[in-house]
Coordinates of C-alpha atoms and ligand atoms in Angstrom, one line a residue:
M721 CA 0.6 -17.2 26.3
T722 CA -2.2 -19.0 26.7
T723 CA -5.7 -18.7 24.8
S724 CA -8.0 -18.4 27.9
A725 CA -5.1 -15.4 28.7
K726 CA -5.3 -14.3 25.6
K727 CA -8.8 -13.7 25.6
S728 CA -8.9 -12.1 29.2
M729 CA -6.2 -9.6 27.8
P730 CA -7.5 -5.7 26.7
L731 CA -7.4 -5.6 23.1
Q732 CA -5.2 -2.4 23.0
N733 CA -2.4 -4.4 24.2
R734 CA -2.1 -7.4 22.2
S735 CA 0.7 -7.3 19.4
R736 CA -0.7 -8.9 16.2
M737 CA -4.3 -8.4 15.9
K738 CA -6.6 -10.0 13.5
I739 CA -7.4 -7.3 11.2
Y740 CA -9.8 -7.9 7.6
N741 CA -9.0 -5.0 5.2
V742 CA -11.2 -4.3 2.6
D743 CA -10.1 -1.5 0.4
V744 CA -13.5 0.5 -1.2
N745 CA -12.7 2.3 -4.4
L746 CA -14.9 6.0 -4.1
T747 CA -13.8 7.3 -7.3
Q748 CA -12.3 6.3 -10.1
K749 CA -11.2 10.2 -10.5
C750 CA -8.2 11.7 -9.6
T751 CA -5.9 14.9 -9.9
F752 CA -3.4 13.9 -10.4
G753 CA -1.4 12.5 -14.0
C754 CA 1.0 10.0 -12.5
E755 CA 3.0 8.5 -15.1
Y756 CA 3.6 5.7 -13.5
C757 CA 0.3 4.9 -11.8
F758 CA -1.4 1.4 -13.2
E759 CA -4.6 2.6 -12.9
G760 CA -4.7 5.1 -16.7
C761 CA -7.1 8.0 -16.2
D762 CA -9.2 8.4 -19.4
D763 CA -11.2 11.4 -17.9
S764 CA -14.9 10.0 -20.0
K765 CA -14.4 6.9 -18.4
L766 CA -13.9 7.2 -14.7
K767 CA -17.0 7.1 -12.5
D768 CA -17.8 7.5 -8.2
F769 CA -18.6 4.2 -6.1
Y770 CA -22.2 4.1 -6.8
D771 CA -24.3 4.5 -3.9
P772 CA -22.6 4.9 0.0
M773 CA -25.0 4.0 1.5
L774 CA -25.2 0.0 0.4
L775 CA -21.4 0.5 1.2
K776 CA -22.2 1.4 4.9
H777 CA -25.1 -1.8 5.0
F778 CA -22.6 -4.2 3.7
I779 CA -19.6 -3.2 6.1
F780 CA -22.9 -3.2 8.6
K781 CA -23.5 -7.0 7.7
L782 CA -19.6 -8.0 7.4
I783 CA -18.9 -7.2 10.6
D784 CA -22.0 -8.7 12.6
S785 CA -21.6 -12.1 10.8
P786 CA -20.6 -14.9 13.0
W787 CA -17.3 -15.5 10.3
F788 CA -16.3 -12.3 11.1
K789 CA -16.6 -12.5 14.1
K790 CA -14.8 -15.2 14.7
N791 CA -11.9 -14.9 12.7
Y792 CA -11.2 -11.0 13.2
E793 CA -10.8 -8.1 16.0
A794 CA -11.3 -5.5 13.7
L795 CA -11.8 -4.1 9.6
N796 CA -9.3 -2.0 7.6
I797 CA -11.8 -0.1 5.4
G798 CA -9.0 1.4 2.6
L799 CA -10.3 4.4 1.1
W800 CA -9.2 3.7 -1.9
G801 CA -9.0 5.7 -5.4
G802 CA -8.5 7.3 -8.2
E803 CA -8.0 9.8 -5.7
P804 CA -10.3 9.0 -2.7
T805 CA -10.0 12.4 -0.5
I806 CA -12.3 14.2 -4.2
K807 CA -15.0 12.1 -2.3
S808 CA -14.9 13.5 1.5
D809 CA -18.3 14.0 2.5
W810 CA -18.1 9.9 2.1
I811 CA -15.3 9.8 3.6
I812 CA -16.3 11.5 6.8
D813 CA -19.9 10.1 7.1
L814 CA -17.7 6.6 6.8
I815 CA -16.0 7.8 9.7
E816 CA -19.3 9.3 11.4
T817 CA -20.9 6.0 11.4
F818 CA -18.6 3.6 12.3
M819 CA -16.7 5.6 15.1
F820 CA -17.9 3.7 18.0
D821 CA -17.3 0.4 16.3
T822 CA -14.4 -1.8 15.8
V823 CA -13.3 0.0 12.3
K824 CA -10.4 1.6 11.5
F825 CA -9.7 3.4 7.7
G826 CA -6.6 3.7 6.2
L827 CA -6.6 7.1 3.6
F828 CA -4.7 6.6 0.3
T829 CA -3.9 10.2 -1.0
N830 CA -2.0 11.5 -2.8
G831 CA -2.3 14.8 -0.2
Y832 CA -3.0 17.9 -2.6
K833 CA -6.0 18.7 -1.3
I834 CA -7.5 18.1 2.0
D835 CA -10.1 20.3 2.4
Y836 CA -11.4 22.1 6.1
E837 CA -13.8 19.6 7.4
L838 CA -11.9 16.3 6.1
R839 CA -8.6 17.7 8.1
K840 CA -11.1 18.9 11.2
I841 CA -12.3 15.0 11.3
L842 CA -8.6 13.7 11.1
T843 CA -7.6 16.1 14.1
D844 CA -10.7 15.2 15.4
V845 CA -9.9 11.2 15.6
R846 CA -5.8 11.4 15.8
S847 CA -6.2 9.9 19.7
F848 CA -8.7 7.4 18.7
K849 CA -6.8 3.7 18.6
V850 CA -9.3 0.7 17.4
C851 CA -6.9 -2.5 19.4
G852 CA -4.4 -0.3 20.0
Q853 CA -4.2 1.4 16.1
P854 CA -5.1 4.5 15.2
K855 CA -8.8 5.1 13.9
V856 CA -7.4 6.6 10.9
T857 CA -4.3 6.8 9.1
T858 CA -3.6 8.5 6.3
Q859 CA -0.6 7.4 3.8
I860 CA 0.3 10.1 1.3
S861 CA 2.7 9.5 -1.5
Y862 CA 5.4 11.0 -1.4
D863 CA 8.6 9.6 -4.3
G864 CA 10.8 12.5 -2.9
R865 CA 12.6 14.9 -5.3
P866 CA 13.4 14.9 -8.0
I867 CA 11.4 11.4 -8.7
H868 CA 8.2 13.0 -7.6
D869 CA 8.4 16.0 -9.9
L870 CA 9.4 13.8 -12.9
Y871 CA 6.5 11.3 -12.3
R872 CA 3.4 12.7 -10.1
R873 CA 2.2 16.3 -11.5
D874 CA -1.3 16.7 -11.9
K875 CA -4.0 17.0 -14.3
F876 CA -2.0 20.1 -16.2
N877 CA 1.1 18.3 -15.8
S878 CA 2.4 21.4 -12.7
L879 CA 4.9 20.3 -10.1
T880 CA 3.2 18.8 -7.4
S881 CA 6.3 18.8 -4.5
T882 CA 6.1 21.4 -2.7
T883 CA 2.7 21.0 -1.8
V884 CA 2.6 17.4 -0.8
R885 CA 5.7 18.1 1.4
D886 CA 4.4 21.1 3.2
Q887 CA 0.8 18.7 3.1
I888 CA 2.3 16.2 5.3
L889 CA 4.4 18.6 7.6
K890 CA 0.7 20.6 8.6
F891 CA -0.5 16.8 9.5
D892 CA 2.7 16.8 11.5
R893 CA 2.0 19.7 13.0
D894 CA -1.1 18.5 13.9
R895 CA -0.5 15.4 15.1
I896 CA -2.5 13.7 12.8
P897 CA -1.4 10.1 11.9
V898 CA 0.6 10.2 8.5
V899 CA 2.9 7.8 6.4
I900 CA 4.1 8.2 3.2
K901 CA 5.0 5.9 0.1
S902 CA 7.1 6.0 -2.2
V903 CA 7.5 4.4 -5.7
V904 CA 10.5 4.0 -7.7
T905 CA 10.8 3.1 -12.0
P906 CA 14.3 1.7 -13.4
E907 CA 14.6 4.8 -15.0
S908 CA 14.5 6.9 -12.0
F909 CA 17.0 4.2 -9.4
K910 CA 19.5 7.0 -10.8
Y911 CA 17.6 10.0 -8.4
M912 CA 17.1 8.2 -5.5
Y913 CA 19.8 9.3 -2.8
D914 CA 18.1 12.5 -3.5
A915 CA 14.7 10.8 -3.1
Y916 CA 15.8 10.0 0.4
K917 CA 17.7 12.7 1.4
D918 CA 15.1 15.0 0.5
I919 CA 12.4 11.7 2.3
K920 CA 15.4 12.3 5.4
S921 CA 14.8 16.0 5.0
L922 CA 11.5 16.0 5.5
Y923 CA 10.9 13.3 8.4
K924 CA 13.7 15.9 10.7
E925 CA 11.6 19.2 10.4
C926 CA 8.4 16.8 11.9
K927 CA 8.5 17.7 15.5
N928 CA 5.9 14.9 16.4
N929 CA 6.2 12.1 13.8
T930 CA 8.5 9.0 14.0
T931 CA 7.4 6.5 12.0
L932 CA 8.7 8.6 8.9
N933 CA 10.7 6.4 6.6
Y934 CA 11.9 5.9 2.8
F935 CA 10.1 2.9 1.8
P936 CA 10.5 2.8 -1.8
T937 CA 8.5 0.3 -4.5
I938 CA 9.1 -0.6 -7.2
D939 CA 7.3 -0.4 -10.0
Y940 CA 5.7 -3.5 -10.2
Y941 CA 4.2 -3.1 -13.9
G942 CA 7.6 -1.5 -15.9
T943 CA 10.2 -3.8 -14.7
N944 CA 9.6 -6.1 -17.7
N945 CA 9.9 -4.8 -20.7
L946 CA 13.4 -3.4 -20.7
D947 CA 15.8 -4.2 -22.8
H948 CA 18.7 -5.7 -22.3
T949 CA 21.0 -2.5 -22.0
E950 CA 18.1 -0.6 -20.0
L951 CA 18.6 -3.2 -17.8
E952 CA 22.3 -3.4 -17.2
T953 CA 22.0 0.5 -17.1
A954 CA 19.0 0.0 -14.0
K955 CA 21.4 -2.4 -12.4
K956 CA 24.7 -0.5 -12.0
E957 CA 22.5 2.4 -11.3
L958 CA 20.7 0.9 -8.7
K959 CA 23.9 -0.8 -7.1
D960 CA 26.0 3.1 -7.2
V961 CA 23.0 4.1 -5.4
L962 CA 22.0 2.1 -2.6
I963 CA 25.8 2.0 -2.0
K964 CA 25.6 5.7 -1.2
I965 CA 22.8 5.8 0.5
A966 CA 24.2 2.6 3.3
S967 CA 27.1 4.8 3.2
E968 CA 25.3 7.1 5.0
E969 CA 22.1 4.5 6.7
I970 CA 25.6 3.0 8.5
H971 CA 26.1 5.8 10.9
I972 CA 22.5 5.1 12.0
E973 CA 22.4 3.4 16.0
G974 CA 19.9 1.2 16.8
D975 CA 18.3 -1.8 14.6
K976 CA 16.2 -0.7 12.6
F977 CA 17.4 1.4 9.0
F978 CA 15.5 4.9 7.8
F979 CA 16.0 3.4 4.4
R980 CA 13.3 0.6 4.6
W981 CA 15.2 -1.7 2.0
F982 CA 17.8 -2.5 4.2
N983 CA 15.3 -4.0 6.7
N984 CA 14.2 -7.6 6.7
T985 CA 10.6 -8.3 5.5
R986 CA 10.1 -10.7 2.9
N987 CA 6.3 -10.8 4.4
L988 CA 4.0 -12.3 1.4
C989 CA 0.6 -10.4 0.3
T990 CA -3.0 -11.7 1.7
A991 CA -4.8 -10.6 -0.9
G992 CA -7.9 -12.6 -1.0
H993 CA -7.7 -14.0 2.5
G994 CA -7.3 -11.1 4.7
M995 CA -8.1 -8.2 2.2
V996 CA -10.2 -8.2 -0.6
A997 CA -11.1 -4.7 -2.8
V998 CA -14.4 -3.1 -3.8
D999 CA -15.3 -1.1 -6.8
V1000 CA -16.9 1.4 -7.7
D1001 CA -20.2 -0.7 -8.8
G1002 CA -19.7 -2.6 -5.3
H1003 CA -18.3 -5.9 -7.1
I1004 CA -15.4 -7.8 -5.3
Y1005 CA -12.0 -8.5 -6.3
T1006 CA -9.1 -10.1 -4.8
C1007 CA -7.1 -6.8 -4.7
H1008 CA -7.1 -3.6 -5.2
A1009 CA -5.0 -3.7 -8.8
C1010 CA -7.5 -6.5 -9.8
L1011 CA -9.9 -2.8 -10.5
Y1012 CA -7.6 -1.4 -13.3
D1013 CA -8.0 -4.7 -15.0
D1014 CA -10.3 -4.8 -18.0
R1015 CA -13.4 -6.2 -18.0
Q1016 CA -12.5 -10.0 -19.1
K1017 CA -9.2 -10.0 -17.1
K1018 CA -11.3 -8.4 -13.9
F1019 CA -13.9 -11.3 -13.8
K1020 CA -11.3 -14.3 -13.1
H1021 CA -10.7 -12.4 -9.9
R1022 CA -14.3 -11.6 -8.8
I1023 CA -15.3 -12.9 -5.5
S1024 CA -19.0 -11.4 -5.3
N1025 CA -21.2 -8.4 -5.1
I1026 CA -21.8 -5.9 -1.6
E1027 CA -25.5 -6.1 -2.7
L1028 CA -25.5 -9.9 -3.0
E1029 CA -27.2 -12.1 -0.3
T1030 CA -24.0 -14.5 -0.3
V1031 CA -21.7 -12.2 -0.4
V1032 CA -20.0 -12.8 3.3
D1033 CA -20.3 -17.0 2.6
D1034 CA -18.6 -15.9 -0.7
L1035 CA -15.8 -14.4 1.7
E1036 CA -15.4 -16.9 3.9
R1037 CA -15.1 -18.9 0.7
M1038 CA -12.7 -16.8 -1.1
H1039 CA -10.5 -16.4 2.6
N1040 CA -10.7 -20.8 3.5
E1041 CA -9.4 -21.0 -0.4
F1042 CA -6.7 -18.6 0.0
A1043 CA -5.1 -19.7 3.5
V1044 CA -4.4 -23.2 1.9
G1045 CA 0.0 -22.4 1.5
L1046 CA -0.3 -19.0 1.8
Q1047 CA 2.9 -18.5 3.6
D1048 CA 4.7 -20.8 0.8
E1049 CA 7.2 -18.9 -0.1
G1050 CA 7.2 -21.8 -3.5
D1051 CA 10.8 -21.8 -6.1
C1052 CA 11.5 -18.6 -3.7
K1053 CA 12.4 -20.6 -0.7
N1054 CA 15.6 -21.2 -1.1
C1055 CA 16.1 -17.1 -2.0
D1056 CA 18.2 -15.3 0.3
V1057 CA 17.8 -11.8 -0.3
N1058 CA 16.6 -10.4 2.8
F1059 CA 13.9 -7.9 1.4
C1060 CA 11.4 -8.2 -1.6
L1061 CA 7.8 -7.4 -2.3
R1062 CA 6.0 -8.9 -4.6
C1063 CA 3.0 -8.1 -6.3
N1064 CA 0.4 -11.3 -6.8
H1065 CA -1.8 -9.2 -9.3
A1066 CA 1.0 -8.3 -11.0
K1067 CA 2.8 -12.3 -11.1
Y1068 CA -0.3 -13.5 -12.3
D1069 CA -0.9 -11.5 -15.1
Q1070 CA 2.3 -12.3 -16.6
S1071 CA 2.0 -16.2 -15.5
K1072 CA 2.6 -18.7 -17.9
R1073 CA 1.2 -21.2 -15.4
K1074 CA -2.3 -22.9 -15.2
G1075 CA -4.2 -22.6 -12.0
Y1076 CA -5.6 -20.1 -10.7
L1077 CA -3.3 -19.4 -6.8
D1078 CA -0.1 -21.0 -9.0
K1079 CA -0.9 -18.1 -11.3
W1080 CA -1.2 -16.0 -8.5
R1081 CA 1.7 -17.1 -6.5
D1082 CA 4.1 -17.5 -9.4
Y1083 CA 7.0 -15.5 -7.4
Q1084 CA 9.7 -15.7 -10.0
N1085 CA 7.9 -14.6 -13.2
Q1086 CA 9.0 -11.0 -12.8
P1087 CA 12.6 -11.8 -12.6
N1088 CA 14.4 -8.0 -13.5
L1089 CA 12.6 -7.1 -10.2
C1090 CA 14.5 -10.5 -8.4
E1091 CA 17.7 -8.9 -9.8
F1092 CA 16.7 -5.8 -8.4
Y1093 CA 16.2 -7.2 -5.1
K1094 CA 19.5 -9.4 -5.0
I1095 CA 21.7 -6.4 -5.7
N1096 CA 20.0 -4.8 -2.6
S1097 CA 20.3 -7.3 -0.6
V1098 CA 24.7 -7.8 -1.7
V1099 CA 24.2 -3.7 -0.6
T1100 CA 22.2 -5.1 2.8
K1101 CA 24.7 -7.8 3.8
S1102 CA 27.6 -5.7 4.0
I1103 CA 26.2 -2.9 6.0
H1104 CA 24.8 -5.8 8.1
E1105 CA 28.3 -6.9 8.8
H1106 CA 29.5 -3.7 8.9
R1107 CA 27.3 -2.8 12.1
R1108 CA 28.0 -6.4 13.7
N1109 CA 32.0 -5.5 13.3
K1110 CA 31.7 -2.3 15.2
Ligands
LIG2199 C1 -3.5 4.1 -7.3 S1 -3.0 5.2 -5.9 C2 -4.3 5.8 -5.5 C3 -4.6 6.9 -4.3 C4 -3.9 8.2 -4.4 N1 -4.4 8.7 -5.5 C5 -2.3 8.1 -4.1 O1 -2.1 8.9 -5.3 O2 -2.2 7.8 -3.3 C6 -2.3 4.2 -4.5 C7 -0.9 3.8 -4.3 O3 -0.1 3.5 -5.6 C8 0.7 4.0 -5.7 N2 1.3 2.9 -7.5 C9 0.7 3.6 -8.9 N3 1.7 3.3 -9.5 C10 1.9 2.6 -8.9 C11 2.9 1.2 -10.2 N4 2.8 0.8 -11.5 N5 3.6 0.3 -9.2 C12 4.2 0.9 -7.7 N6 2.5 1.4 -7.4 C13 2.6 2.3 -7.8 C14 0.8 5.5 -6.1 O4 1.9 5.8 -6.1 C15 0.1 5.3 -4.7 O5 0.8 5.3 -3.4

């Protein structure tokens, strides 16, 4: 397509929109105490965003800037926490303030408590679109039973899966755009088949939502500390469970699998280039994972502050610096796994390299994660081959 043809096309019809992502830590406070969570939850130290008014000023400044207009068609605000629904009045205010701008929102929630007003606005805007995508999408963290009940308990150690599951069904009933996000740890690989079955049955109960699937992330931070026996046990349990899942997925018609690890996804994260994260004190960092580092470590990932005169220039500089080699897989070029999720922040933390971007993109320095994704790749190859021969 020529550039002029693309320009004249209605925004809604373009397939790949250029969207800049700003995750905002609305509050560090949370209603859950998830065992694997990279945030920690020492209640006495947790804060809310310092001034929501200044946040709105920053968003206006960003979307009105020539740099943003030249490079992006929409802004996505990730409503992040802690548990952002604790500040539901701020969420409502943000959605109302930017209702008619090319600003969309992604709400990241544990789905435990969505109050009446928040549910109302999510319902009111459910059919609104920005560049063909929903004005507000909600991601509910649900690991599937029994994993969810093992790791995602509330502050009082009570089980939460029934409430969260019901919440997902309510969203579906009200046609509010929702996706599920799951996490799995090496110790819980053995339960993945049950979690997969649970999420599949949830999907079947949904009347309107066709986008749910089982898409677990392996805990980025806890996998490097396994000893030899733990690693070998985890590998065996992963292989066994993937074969079990494959024996069900083999019957799925069409070109996509319900279990996302069997599809081909090797995208690299665009943190720093196409996304940044704003902390509760207004400082801006390369991505949301940086928000939970201790002060000294955090400083290395700091880009700017929402109140600085130079804030948009700082984002532009970062954008340009990170553009170099952004989709270069480096040492992974010759690896043929079909799917893997690489978290640059976790890589940086563990890297022995020197320069910032070298550490940030030290993709192979979590060898246990590589081993797990390689096991998945072997199973994926055989299921793809089976499909071809059908
Ligand atoms: C930190 S939470 C914040 C938003 C909200 N409280 C929630 O539970 O979704 C955002 C996401 O990070 C995921 N997460 C937490 N710790 C993780 C880890 N160690 N590895 C991978 N993902 C993790 C959670 O499961 C959740 O989906």
